[in-house]
mmCIF file of C-alpha atoms and ligand atoms in Angstrom:
data_model
loop_
_atom_site.group_PDB
_atom_site.id
_atom_site.type_symbol
_atom_site.label_atom_id
_atom_site.label_comp_id
_atom_site.label_asym_id
_atom_site.label_seq_id
_atom_site.Cartn_x
_atom_site.Cartn_y
_atom_site.Cartn_z
ATOM 1 C CA MET K 1051 -40.491 -42.269 33.998
ATOM 2 C CA ALA K 1052 -42.394 -39.963 36.412
ATOM 3 C CA ASN K 1053 -44.200 -36.826 34.381
ATOM 4 C CA PRO K 1054 -42.286 -33.657 35.027
ATOM 5 C CA SER K 1055 -44.141 -31.536 37.928
ATOM 6 C CA LEU K 1056 -45.285 -28.096 37.638
ATOM 7 C CA LEU K 1057 -46.446 -25.877 40.538
ATOM 8 C CA ILE K 1058 -48.733 -23.118 39.253
ATOM 9 C CA LEU K 1059 -48.991 -20.129 41.607
ATOM 10 C CA PRO K 1060 -51.415 -17.623 39.705
ATOM 11 C CA GLY K 1061 -51.225 -15.126 42.620
ATOM 12 C CA ASP K 1062 -53.013 -11.862 42.349
ATOM 13 C CA GLY K 1063 -54.373 -9.232 39.841
ATOM 14 C CA ILE K 1064 -53.972 -10.446 36.390
ATOM 15 C CA GLY K 1065 -52.326 -13.556 37.623
ATOM 16 C CA PRO K 1066 -55.101 -16.053 37.365
ATOM 17 C CA GLU K 1067 -56.371 -14.661 34.078
ATOM 18 C CA VAL K 1068 -52.895 -14.876 32.293
ATOM 19 C CA MET K 1069 -52.202 -18.450 33.771
ATOM 20 C CA ALA K 1070 -55.477 -19.818 32.552
ATOM 21 C CA GLU K 1071 -53.905 -19.135 29.222
ATOM 22 C CA VAL K 1072 -50.924 -20.825 29.843
ATOM 23 C CA ARG K 1073 -52.864 -23.838 30.763
ATOM 24 C CA LYS K 1074 -54.276 -24.076 27.381
ATOM 25 C CA VAL K 1075 -50.543 -24.230 26.196
ATOM 26 C CA ILE K 1076 -49.562 -26.921 28.637
ATOM 27 C CA THR K 1077 -52.621 -28.728 27.571
ATOM 28 C CA TRP K 1078 -51.693 -28.437 23.907
ATOM 29 C CA ILE K 1079 -48.214 -29.744 24.637
ATOM 30 C CA GLY K 1080 -49.652 -32.817 26.354
ATOM 31 C CA GLU K 1081 -51.981 -33.584 23.250
ATOM 32 C CA ASN K 1082 -49.453 -32.998 20.797
ATOM 33 C CA ARG K 1083 -45.902 -33.618 21.851
ATOM 34 C CA GLY K 1084 -46.372 -36.345 24.087
ATOM 35 C CA THR K 1085 -45.380 -34.490 27.472
ATOM 36 C CA THR K 1086 -47.942 -34.448 30.123
ATOM 37 C CA PHE K 1087 -46.910 -32.359 33.065
ATOM 38 C CA ASP K 1088 -48.131 -33.182 36.459
ATOM 39 C CA VAL K 1089 -49.698 -29.675 37.349
ATOM 40 C CA SER K 1090 -50.581 -28.386 40.615
ATOM 41 C CA GLU K 1091 -51.930 -25.329 42.036
ATOM 42 C CA ASP K 1092 -51.600 -23.190 44.939
ATOM 43 C CA LEU K 1093 -51.743 -19.729 46.517
ATOM 44 C CA VAL K 1094 -49.308 -17.058 46.756
ATOM 45 C CA GLY K 1095 -49.301 -13.301 47.615
ATOM 46 C CA GLY K 1096 -52.806 -11.321 48.490
ATOM 47 C CA ALA K 1097 -54.246 -14.529 47.367
ATOM 48 C CA ALA K 1098 -52.727 -16.451 50.087
ATOM 49 C CA TYR K 1099 -52.862 -13.764 52.666
ATOM 50 C CA ASP K 1100 -56.818 -13.783 52.079
ATOM 51 C CA ALA K 1101 -57.048 -17.416 52.842
ATOM 52 C CA HIS K 1102 -54.418 -18.419 55.209
ATOM 53 C CA GLY K 1103 -53.073 -14.700 56.751
ATOM 54 C CA THR K 1104 -49.986 -15.114 55.148
ATOM 55 C CA ALA K 1105 -48.490 -14.662 51.824
ATOM 56 C CA LEU K 1106 -47.097 -18.038 51.276
ATOM 57 C CA HIS K 1107 -48.294 -20.951 53.542
ATOM 58 C CA ASP K 1108 -45.470 -23.274 54.521
ATOM 59 C CA ASP K 1109 -47.242 -26.310 52.604
ATOM 60 C CA THR K 1110 -46.926 -24.298 49.582
ATOM 61 C CA MET K 1111 -43.383 -23.319 50.170
ATOM 62 C CA ALA K 1112 -42.721 -27.202 50.844
ATOM 63 C CA LYS K 1113 -44.233 -28.307 47.717
ATOM 64 C CA ALA K 1114 -42.435 -25.287 45.781
ATOM 65 C CA GLN K 1115 -39.057 -26.984 46.873
ATOM 66 C CA GLU K 1116 -40.245 -30.507 45.773
ATOM 67 C CA VAL K 1117 -41.467 -29.793 42.040
ATOM 68 C CA ASP K 1118 -39.260 -29.579 39.050
ATOM 69 C CA ALA K 1119 -40.620 -26.003 38.209
ATOM 70 C CA VAL K 1120 -42.576 -23.168 39.821
ATOM 71 C CA LEU K 1121 -44.699 -21.054 37.377
ATOM 72 C CA LEU K 1122 -46.014 -17.738 39.294
ATOM 73 C CA GLY K 1123 -48.321 -15.064 38.015
ATOM 74 C CA ALA K 1124 -48.174 -12.084 39.689
ATOM 75 C CA VAL K 1125 -48.305 -10.668 43.374
ATOM 76 C CA GLY K 1126 -49.730 -7.594 45.039
ATOM 77 C CA GLY K 1127 -52.701 -5.109 44.991
ATOM 78 C CA PRO K 1128 -53.822 -1.819 46.209
ATOM 79 C CA LYS K 1129 -56.183 -3.796 48.558
ATOM 80 C CA TYR K 1130 -52.720 -5.033 50.670
ATOM 81 C CA ASP K 1131 -51.127 -1.635 50.679
ATOM 82 C CA ASN K 1132 -51.632 -1.119 54.356
ATOM 83 C CA LEU K 1133 -50.713 -4.458 55.502
ATOM 84 C CA ASP K 1134 -47.796 -4.852 57.806
ATOM 85 C CA PHE K 1135 -44.639 -5.237 55.802
ATOM 86 C CA SER K 1136 -44.264 -8.740 56.895
ATOM 87 C CA LEU K 1137 -47.779 -9.786 55.485
ATOM 88 C CA LYS K 1138 -47.489 -7.962 52.168
ATOM 89 C CA PRO K 1139 -48.036 -10.195 49.002
ATOM 90 C CA GLU K 1140 -44.317 -9.366 47.990
ATOM 91 C CA ARG K 1141 -43.183 -11.257 50.930
ATOM 92 C CA GLY K 1142 -44.303 -14.415 49.312
ATOM 93 C CA LEU K 1143 -42.324 -13.962 46.385
ATOM 94 C CA LEU K 1144 -39.411 -12.845 48.199
ATOM 95 C CA ARG K 1145 -39.694 -15.807 50.294
ATOM 96 C CA LEU K 1146 -39.864 -18.388 47.457
ATOM 97 C CA ARG K 1147 -36.618 -16.762 45.803
ATOM 98 C CA LYS K 1148 -34.761 -16.838 49.119
ATOM 99 C CA GLU K 1149 -35.808 -20.147 50.459
ATOM 100 C CA MET K 1150 -35.437 -22.049 46.994
ATOM 101 C CA ASP K 1151 -32.084 -20.011 46.566
ATOM 102 C CA LEU K 1152 -32.915 -18.664 43.339
ATOM 103 C CA TYR K 1153 -29.667 -16.631 42.711
ATOM 104 C CA SER K 1154 -29.777 -16.299 38.863
ATOM 105 C CA ASN K 1155 -32.563 -14.279 37.728
ATOM 106 C CA LEU K 1156 -32.762 -14.146 33.563
ATOM 107 C CA ARG K 1157 -34.657 -11.443 32.414
ATOM 108 C CA PRO K 1158 -34.575 -11.173 28.306
ATOM 109 C CA ALA K 1159 -35.554 -7.990 26.640
ATOM 110 C CA GLN K 1160 -36.230 -8.677 23.465
ATOM 111 C CA CYS K 1161 -38.175 -6.545 20.845
ATOM 112 C CA PHE K 1162 -40.282 -8.535 18.520
ATOM 113 C CA ASP K 1163 -40.337 -7.448 15.076
ATOM 114 C CA ALA K 1164 -43.843 -6.633 14.688
ATOM 115 C CA LEU K 1165 -43.716 -4.335 18.016
ATOM 116 C CA ALA K 1166 -40.685 -2.247 17.045
ATOM 117 C CA ASP K 1167 -43.080 0.807 16.599
ATOM 118 C CA PHE K 1168 -44.289 0.207 20.324
ATOM 119 C CA SER K 1169 -41.005 1.224 22.099
ATOM 120 C CA SER K 1170 -41.057 4.986 23.421
ATOM 121 C CA LEU K 1171 -37.654 4.911 21.627
ATOM 122 C CA LYS K 1172 -36.948 5.336 17.953
ATOM 123 C CA LYS K 1173 -37.428 2.234 15.750
ATOM 124 C CA ASP K 1174 -33.757 1.806 14.582
ATOM 125 C CA ILE K 1175 -32.731 1.813 18.304
ATOM 126 C CA VAL K 1176 -34.756 -1.097 19.433
ATOM 127 C CA ALA K 1177 -35.506 -3.114 16.231
ATOM 128 C CA GLY K 1178 -34.049 -6.472 16.674
ATOM 129 C CA LEU K 1179 -32.938 -5.772 20.153
ATOM 130 C CA ASP K 1180 -32.100 -9.208 22.053
ATOM 131 C CA ILE K 1181 -30.564 -8.652 25.435
ATOM 132 C CA MET K 1182 -30.570 -10.724 28.660
ATOM 133 C CA ILE K 1183 -30.354 -9.400 32.045
ATOM 134 C CA VAL K 1184 -28.686 -11.533 34.729
ATOM 135 C CA ARG K 1185 -29.994 -10.276 38.236
ATOM 136 C CA GLU K 1186 -28.490 -11.673 41.443
ATOM 137 C CA LEU K 1187 -31.711 -12.416 43.125
ATOM 138 C CA THR K 1188 -30.849 -13.748 46.724
ATOM 139 C CA SER K 1189 -28.608 -10.950 48.288
ATOM 140 C CA GLY K 1190 -27.709 -7.598 48.341
ATOM 141 C CA SER K 1191 -29.941 -4.849 49.692
ATOM 142 C CA TYR K 1192 -32.999 -7.046 49.446
ATOM 143 C CA PHE K 1193 -31.941 -9.117 51.930
ATOM 144 C CA GLY K 1194 -28.853 -7.784 53.919
ATOM 145 C CA GLU K 1195 -28.953 -7.463 57.713
ATOM 146 C CA PRO K 1196 -28.934 -5.212 59.655
ATOM 147 C CA ARG K 1197 -32.399 -4.045 58.512
ATOM 148 C CA GLY K 1198 -35.122 -2.337 59.738
ATOM 149 C CA ILE K 1199 -36.350 1.007 61.220
ATOM 150 C CA PHE K 1200 -34.805 1.934 64.464
ATOM 151 C CA GLU K 1201 -34.706 4.874 66.964
ATOM 152 C CA GLU K 1202 -31.685 6.629 67.107
ATOM 153 C CA GLY K 1203 -31.578 9.820 69.476
ATOM 154 C CA ASN K 1204 -34.914 11.502 69.003
ATOM 155 C CA GLU K 1205 -35.500 10.275 65.558
ATOM 156 C CA ARG K 1206 -36.017 7.004 63.631
ATOM 157 C CA VAL K 1207 -33.600 5.600 61.159
ATOM 158 C CA GLY K 1208 -33.989 3.188 58.141
ATOM 159 C CA ILE K 1209 -31.562 0.687 57.393
ATOM 160 C CA ASN K 1210 -30.780 -1.690 54.684
ATOM 161 C CA THR K 1211 -27.697 -3.294 54.286
ATOM 162 C CA HIS K 1212 -26.290 -3.894 50.742
ATOM 163 C CA ARG K 1213 -23.851 -7.172 51.229
ATOM 164 C CA TYR K 1214 -22.584 -9.392 49.012
ATOM 165 C CA THR K 1215 -19.932 -12.180 49.553
ATOM 166 C CA GLU K 1216 -17.496 -13.568 47.130
ATOM 167 C CA SER K 1217 -19.262 -16.716 46.556
ATOM 168 C CA GLU K 1218 -22.740 -15.026 45.864
ATOM 169 C CA ILE K 1219 -21.044 -12.752 43.381
ATOM 170 C CA GLU K 1220 -19.173 -15.812 41.831
ATOM 171 C CA ARG K 1221 -22.260 -17.816 41.306
ATOM 172 C CA ALA K 1222 -24.437 -15.384 39.590
ATOM 173 C CA ALA K 1223 -21.348 -14.650 37.500
ATOM 174 C CA ARG K 1224 -20.707 -17.990 36.376
ATOM 175 C CA SER K 1225 -24.308 -18.275 35.203
ATOM 176 C CA ALA K 1226 -24.069 -14.660 33.245
ATOM 177 C CA PHE K 1227 -20.928 -16.233 31.646
ATOM 178 C CA GLU K 1228 -22.333 -19.748 30.654
ATOM 179 C CA LEU K 1229 -25.386 -17.839 29.196
ATOM 180 C CA ALA K 1230 -22.919 -15.761 27.048
ATOM 181 C CA LEU K 1231 -21.149 -18.713 25.676
ATOM 182 C CA ARG K 1232 -24.617 -19.572 24.247
ATOM 183 C CA ARG K 1233 -25.507 -15.877 22.722
ATOM 184 C CA ASN K 1234 -22.958 -13.433 21.617
ATOM 185 C CA LYS K 1235 -20.398 -14.133 23.894
ATOM 186 C CA LYS K 1236 -20.227 -10.527 25.762
ATOM 187 C CA VAL K 1237 -21.042 -9.700 29.242
ATOM 188 C CA CYS K 1238 -21.024 -6.177 30.722
ATOM 189 C CA SER K 1239 -21.083 -6.180 34.531
ATOM 190 C CA MET K 1240 -22.876 -3.134 36.238
ATOM 191 C CA GLU K 1241 -22.132 -1.870 39.754
ATOM 192 C CA LYS K 1242 -21.185 1.264 41.494
ATOM 193 C CA ALA K 1243 -17.590 0.522 42.337
ATOM 194 C CA ASN K 1244 -16.877 4.350 42.041
ATOM 195 C CA VAL K 1245 -18.655 4.894 45.552
ATOM 196 C CA MET K 1246 -19.446 1.279 47.111
ATOM 197 C CA GLU K 1247 -17.215 -1.474 48.642
ATOM 198 C CA ALA K 1248 -19.549 -4.010 47.510
ATOM 199 C CA GLY K 1249 -19.032 -2.684 44.207
ATOM 200 C CA ILE K 1250 -15.517 -3.105 43.943
ATOM 201 C CA LEU K 1251 -15.561 -6.784 45.095
ATOM 202 C CA TRP K 1252 -18.332 -7.196 42.886
ATOM 203 C CA ARG K 1253 -15.786 -6.011 39.959
ATOM 204 C CA GLU K 1254 -12.792 -8.060 41.353
ATOM 205 C CA VAL K 1255 -15.018 -11.395 41.691
ATOM 206 C CA VAL K 1256 -16.274 -10.884 38.239
ATOM 207 C CA THR K 1257 -12.990 -10.421 36.367
ATOM 208 C CA GLU K 1258 -11.836 -13.170 38.379
ATOM 209 C CA VAL K 1259 -14.570 -15.294 37.085
ATOM 210 C CA ALA K 1260 -13.967 -14.016 33.620
ATOM 211 C CA LYS K 1261 -10.848 -15.934 33.379
ATOM 212 C CA ASP K 1262 -12.416 -19.263 33.220
ATOM 213 C CA TYR K 1263 -14.411 -17.872 30.016
ATOM 214 C CA PRO K 1264 -11.536 -16.684 27.898
ATOM 215 C CA ASP K 1265 -13.983 -16.871 24.709
ATOM 216 C CA VAL K 1266 -16.342 -14.108 26.615
ATOM 217 C CA ASP K 1267 -15.644 -10.583 26.361
ATOM 218 C CA LEU K 1268 -16.110 -8.754 29.635
ATOM 219 C CA SER K 1269 -16.630 -5.020 30.278
ATOM 220 C CA HIS K 1270 -17.598 -3.319 33.466
ATOM 221 C CA MET K 1271 -20.034 -0.300 33.598
ATOM 222 C CA TYR K 1272 -21.138 1.809 36.291
ATOM 223 C CA ALA K 1273 -24.777 1.172 36.802
ATOM 224 C CA ASP K 1274 -26.005 4.866 36.480
ATOM 225 C CA ASN K 1275 -24.134 4.905 33.306
ATOM 226 C CA GLY K 1276 -25.800 1.437 32.392
ATOM 227 C CA ALA K 1277 -28.922 3.176 32.756
ATOM 228 C CA MET K 1278 -28.204 5.722 30.208
ATOM 229 C CA GLN K 1279 -26.593 3.435 27.769
ATOM 230 C CA LEU K 1280 -29.552 1.208 27.980
ATOM 231 C CA VAL K 1281 -32.039 4.004 26.627
ATOM 232 C CA ARG K 1282 -29.190 5.620 24.534
ATOM 233 C CA ALA K 1283 -28.033 2.646 22.673
ATOM 234 C CA PRO K 1284 -29.191 -0.495 23.977
ATOM 235 C CA LYS K 1285 -28.027 -3.114 21.020
ATOM 236 C CA GLN K 1286 -24.603 -2.521 22.505
ATOM 237 C CA PHE K 1287 -25.350 -5.211 25.046
ATOM 238 C CA ASP K 1288 -25.307 -8.837 24.712
ATOM 239 C CA VAL K 1289 -25.777 -10.206 28.777
ATOM 240 C CA ILE K 1290 -25.769 -7.638 31.726
ATOM 241 C CA LEU K 1291 -24.918 -9.127 34.975
ATOM 242 C CA THR K 1292 -26.121 -7.053 37.734
ATOM 243 C CA ASP K 1293 -26.979 -6.960 41.451
ATOM 244 C CA ASN K 1294 -30.506 -7.442 42.938
ATOM 245 C CA LEU K 1295 -31.294 -3.692 43.392
ATOM 246 C CA PHE K 1296 -29.608 -2.469 40.478
ATOM 247 C CA GLY K 1297 -30.979 -5.283 38.277
ATOM 248 C CA ASP K 1298 -34.616 -4.714 39.600
ATOM 249 C CA ILE K 1299 -34.210 -1.093 38.318
ATOM 250 C CA LEU K 1300 -32.306 -1.828 34.991
ATOM 251 C CA SER K 1301 -34.448 -4.591 34.061
ATOM 252 C CA ASP K 1302 -37.895 -2.459 34.038
ATOM 253 C CA CYS K 1303 -35.715 0.008 31.946
ATOM 254 C CA ALA K 1304 -34.580 -2.740 29.300
ATOM 255 C CA ALA K 1305 -38.288 -4.033 29.523
ATOM 256 C CA MET K 1306 -39.896 -0.665 28.498
ATOM 257 C CA LEU K 1307 -37.357 -0.761 25.498
ATOM 258 C CA THR K 1308 -39.296 -3.515 23.941
ATOM 259 C CA GLY K 1309 -42.639 -1.709 23.843
ATOM 260 C CA SER K 1310 -44.849 -3.485 26.304
ATOM 261 C CA LEU K 1311 -44.101 -5.254 29.666
ATOM 262 C CA GLY K 1312 -46.730 -7.446 28.559
ATOM 263 C CA MET K 1313 -44.280 -9.358 26.556
ATOM 264 C CA LEU K 1314 -41.537 -10.072 28.808
ATOM 265 C CA PRO K 1315 -40.933 -13.613 30.588
ATOM 266 C CA SER K 1316 -38.294 -14.235 33.263
ATOM 267 C CA ALA K 1317 -36.705 -17.288 34.770
ATOM 268 C CA SER K 1318 -35.232 -17.405 38.356
ATOM 269 C CA LEU K 1319 -32.814 -20.380 38.720
ATOM 270 C CA GLY K 1320 -30.801 -21.925 41.626
ATOM 271 C CA ALA K 1321 -28.518 -25.018 42.046
ATOM 272 C CA PRO K 1322 -29.176 -28.188 40.532
ATOM 273 C CA MET K 1323 -31.466 -30.377 42.294
ATOM 274 C CA ASP K 1324 -30.928 -34.272 42.643
ATOM 275 C CA ASN K 1325 -32.215 -34.937 39.057
ATOM 276 C CA GLY K 1326 -29.884 -32.617 37.621
ATOM 277 C CA ARG K 1327 -32.514 -29.768 36.852
ATOM 278 C CA PRO K 1328 -32.027 -26.324 38.552
ATOM 279 C CA LYS K 1329 -34.169 -25.190 41.351
ATOM 280 C CA ALA K 1330 -36.595 -22.761 39.069
ATOM 281 C CA LEU K 1331 -39.315 -20.356 39.266
ATOM 282 C CA TYR K 1332 -40.544 -18.808 35.938
ATOM 283 C CA GLU K 1333 -42.560 -15.343 36.189
ATOM 284 C CA PRO K 1334 -43.888 -12.738 33.726
ATOM 285 C CA VAL K 1335 -42.305 -9.534 34.615
ATOM 286 C CA HIS K 1336 -45.243 -7.478 34.356
ATOM 287 C CA GLY K 1337 -46.590 -7.588 37.891
ATOM 288 C CA SER K 1338 -50.350 -7.908 38.726
ATOM 289 C CA ALA K 1339 -51.656 -4.945 37.162
ATOM 290 C CA PRO K 1340 -54.544 -4.482 39.370
ATOM 291 C CA ASP K 1341 -56.240 -1.575 37.313
ATOM 292 C CA ILE K 1342 -57.196 -3.945 34.621
ATOM 293 C CA ALA K 1343 -57.575 -7.122 36.446
ATOM 294 C CA GLY K 1344 -60.573 -9.296 36.035
ATOM 295 C CA GLN K 1345 -61.677 -7.623 32.681
ATOM 296 C CA GLY K 1346 -60.021 -9.707 30.011
ATOM 297 C CA LYS K 1347 -57.626 -7.236 28.717
ATOM 298 C CA ALA K 1348 -54.303 -8.595 30.176
ATOM 299 C CA ASN K 1349 -51.831 -9.862 27.491
ATOM 300 C CA PRO K 1350 -50.886 -13.536 28.542
ATOM 301 C CA CYS K 1351 -48.024 -13.676 26.217
ATOM 302 C CA ALA K 1352 -45.288 -12.646 28.963
ATOM 303 C CA CYS K 1353 -46.809 -15.752 30.875
ATOM 304 C CA ILE K 1354 -46.801 -17.940 28.097
ATOM 305 C CA LEU K 1355 -43.408 -17.039 27.085
ATOM 306 C CA SER K 1356 -42.317 -17.705 30.829
ATOM 307 C CA LEU K 1357 -43.562 -21.223 30.227
ATOM 308 C CA ALA K 1358 -41.263 -21.167 27.117
ATOM 309 C CA MET K 1359 -38.433 -20.541 29.374
ATOM 310 C CA ALA K 1360 -39.627 -23.344 31.686
ATOM 311 C CA LEU K 1361 -39.602 -25.623 28.880
ATOM 312 C CA ARG K 1362 -36.034 -24.662 27.917
ATOM 313 C CA TYR K 1363 -34.406 -24.373 31.134
ATOM 314 C CA SER K 1364 -36.027 -26.858 33.460
ATOM 315 C CA PHE K 1365 -37.186 -29.552 31.127
ATOM 316 C CA ASP K 1366 -34.956 -30.144 28.169
ATOM 317 C CA MET K 1367 -37.840 -29.239 25.571
ATOM 318 C CA GLY K 1368 -35.675 -26.460 23.582
ATOM 319 C CA GLU K 1369 -37.684 -27.447 20.516
ATOM 320 C CA GLU K 1370 -41.042 -27.117 22.363
ATOM 321 C CA ALA K 1371 -39.791 -23.767 23.853
ATOM 322 C CA SER K 1372 -38.971 -22.426 20.298
ATOM 323 C CA LEU K 1373 -42.251 -23.648 18.977
ATOM 324 C CA VAL K 1374 -44.157 -21.651 21.442
ATOM 325 C CA GLU K 1375 -41.960 -18.566 21.093
ATOM 326 C CA ARG K 1376 -42.396 -18.741 17.109
ATOM 327 C CA ALA K 1377 -46.257 -19.160 17.981
ATOM 328 C CA VAL K 1378 -46.255 -15.762 19.745
ATOM 329 C CA GLU K 1379 -44.412 -14.296 17.204
ATOM 330 C CA LYS K 1380 -46.874 -15.292 14.453
ATOM 331 C CA VAL K 1381 -49.668 -14.014 16.418
ATOM 332 C CA LEU K 1382 -48.082 -10.780 16.617
ATOM 333 C CA ALA K 1383 -47.009 -10.742 13.045
ATOM 334 C CA ASP K 1384 -50.661 -11.832 12.082
ATOM 335 C CA GLY K 1385 -51.749 -8.582 13.838
ATOM 336 C CA VAL K 1386 -53.404 -10.093 16.813
ATOM 337 C CA ARG K 1387 -53.144 -7.512 19.616
ATOM 338 C CA THR K 1388 -54.322 -7.072 23.140
ATOM 339 C CA ALA K 1389 -55.145 -3.646 24.493
ATOM 340 C CA ASP K 1390 -51.400 -3.118 25.785
ATOM 341 C CA LEU K 1391 -50.297 -3.315 22.150
ATOM 342 C CA MET K 1392 -52.924 -1.044 20.420
ATOM 343 C CA GLN K 1393 -51.313 1.705 18.543
ATOM 344 C CA SER K 1394 -54.229 3.654 17.165
ATOM 345 C CA GLU K 1395 -57.736 4.362 18.365
ATOM 346 C CA GLY K 1396 -60.237 2.477 16.465
ATOM 347 C CA GLU K 1397 -58.104 -0.809 16.580
ATOM 348 C CA THR K 1398 -60.261 -3.481 18.214
ATOM 349 C CA PRO K 1399 -58.085 -5.543 20.996
ATOM 350 C CA VAL K 1400 -58.569 -9.144 21.543
ATOM 351 C CA SER K 1401 -59.433 -10.561 24.969
ATOM 352 C CA THR K 1402 -56.895 -12.387 27.101
ATOM 353 C CA SER K 1403 -58.485 -15.798 26.194
ATOM 354 C CA GLU K 1404 -58.751 -14.779 22.759
ATOM 355 C CA MET K 1405 -54.838 -14.115 22.622
ATOM 356 C CA GLY K 1406 -54.633 -17.720 24.514
ATOM 357 C CA ASP K 1407 -56.435 -19.144 21.833
ATOM 358 C CA ALA K 1408 -54.659 -17.241 19.031
ATOM 359 C CA VAL K 1409 -51.471 -19.018 20.091
ATOM 360 C CA VAL K 1410 -52.801 -22.341 20.716
ATOM 361 C CA ALA K 1411 -53.761 -22.052 16.878
ATOM 362 C CA ALA K 1412 -50.518 -20.901 16.022
ATOM 363 C CA LEU K 1413 -48.883 -23.715 17.894
ATOM 364 C CA THR K 1414 -50.805 -26.387 15.755
ATOM 365 C CA ALA K 1415 -50.331 -24.363 12.469
ATOM 366 C CA LEU K 1416 -46.559 -24.334 13.022
ATOM 367 C CA ALA K 1417 -46.265 -28.080 14.677
HETATM 368 C C1 LIG L 999 -39.693 -7.540 40.518
HETATM 369 C C2 LIG L 999 -40.445 -6.955 41.243
HETATM 370 C C3 LIG L 999 -40.131 -7.249 42.571
HETATM 371 C C4 LIG L 999 -38.676 -7.159 43.087
HETATM 372 C C5 LIG L 999 -41.242 -6.960 43.756
HETATM 373 C C6 LIG L 999 -42.581 -7.411 43.452
HETATM 374 C C7 LIG L 999 -40.921 -7.520 44.986
HETATM 375 O O1 LIG L 999 -40.203 -5.596 41.288
HETATM 376 O O2 LIG L 999 -39.478 -9.062 40.340
HETATM 377 O O3 LIG L 999 -38.732 -6.919 39.663
HETATM 378 O O4 LIG L 999 -38.442 -5.966 43.478
HETATM 379 O O5 LIG L 999 -37.758 -7.906 42.884
HETATM 380 MG MG1 LIG L 1000 -39.098 -5.116 39.661
#
């Protein structure tokens, strides 16, 4: 059988640094677990713009459609702030999501024991936290038409359209229910059915889908209340299902509960390909962090944990996925900290590559 294939798109800012550490883990898996990946690498975001004048070259897009999974670092940076909207680094990422039809974005927010003190919330509110946000990723306000800035009378008007079809809601909902079955069997769906028709439809469709999952307990919440509940009592949630825009905001909120954005991975999944694997793109939640890029300060754990999600969801390597996750946990428990995880002055952070080495050493110790 052919080796599983992985396209790596390091992108901008800290993307390339954290991805270098992921490569160490990929190498370790090849040497120690008998799975060698065919890894190719390409450009996305500002890096692609610098080379090709576009945030995603057509050839890269085509490659992304062919591989078993894509692993992306981050896109964006102040250098590109003044570019025309259509050329901005983010457009590369949005094109990947749209053309690969990655409708289900999984964003786990898990609080590692060793890091419970880092949350801006009290320790007992976040200790042991383990929630999964399922964010619809290919529709809603991000993509709805009409959109644009138009002339209207003597002024301009900015328009985006919050649009959802029943089938778009249904497939996102199904992926949330499927996940819930493998977790604590609770789904909380968030929208604004009190003010938006699309929210009313969302609620109806989700309620209908729930009938196929009698073992899953479904609740509904207005998204603003959801934001409040996330910071008031986050452990009430298991799986949160929500749309593209609310999901963008709620997932940042949930992420911060865990103390550091530097720890959080994500998976964006689409329909199964011919080989049965879902179309998939994995990326850390943290973004390009241009302020610390190139200084060896970045925490590679989120990107390493994104690889773990790829092992689990794309490559049927659940055992290796857990191993990588336990290695990261061990490293944290041993007190190894990158700069984002410093608690008091006087502590000495490890560098990005030292963190990667520590994870690889932990893998060897645990295997
Ligand atoms: C995210 C990011 C993206 C989004 C940006 C980079 C386009 O914030 O993945 O949450 O808004 O979806
Ligand atoms: Mg976001």
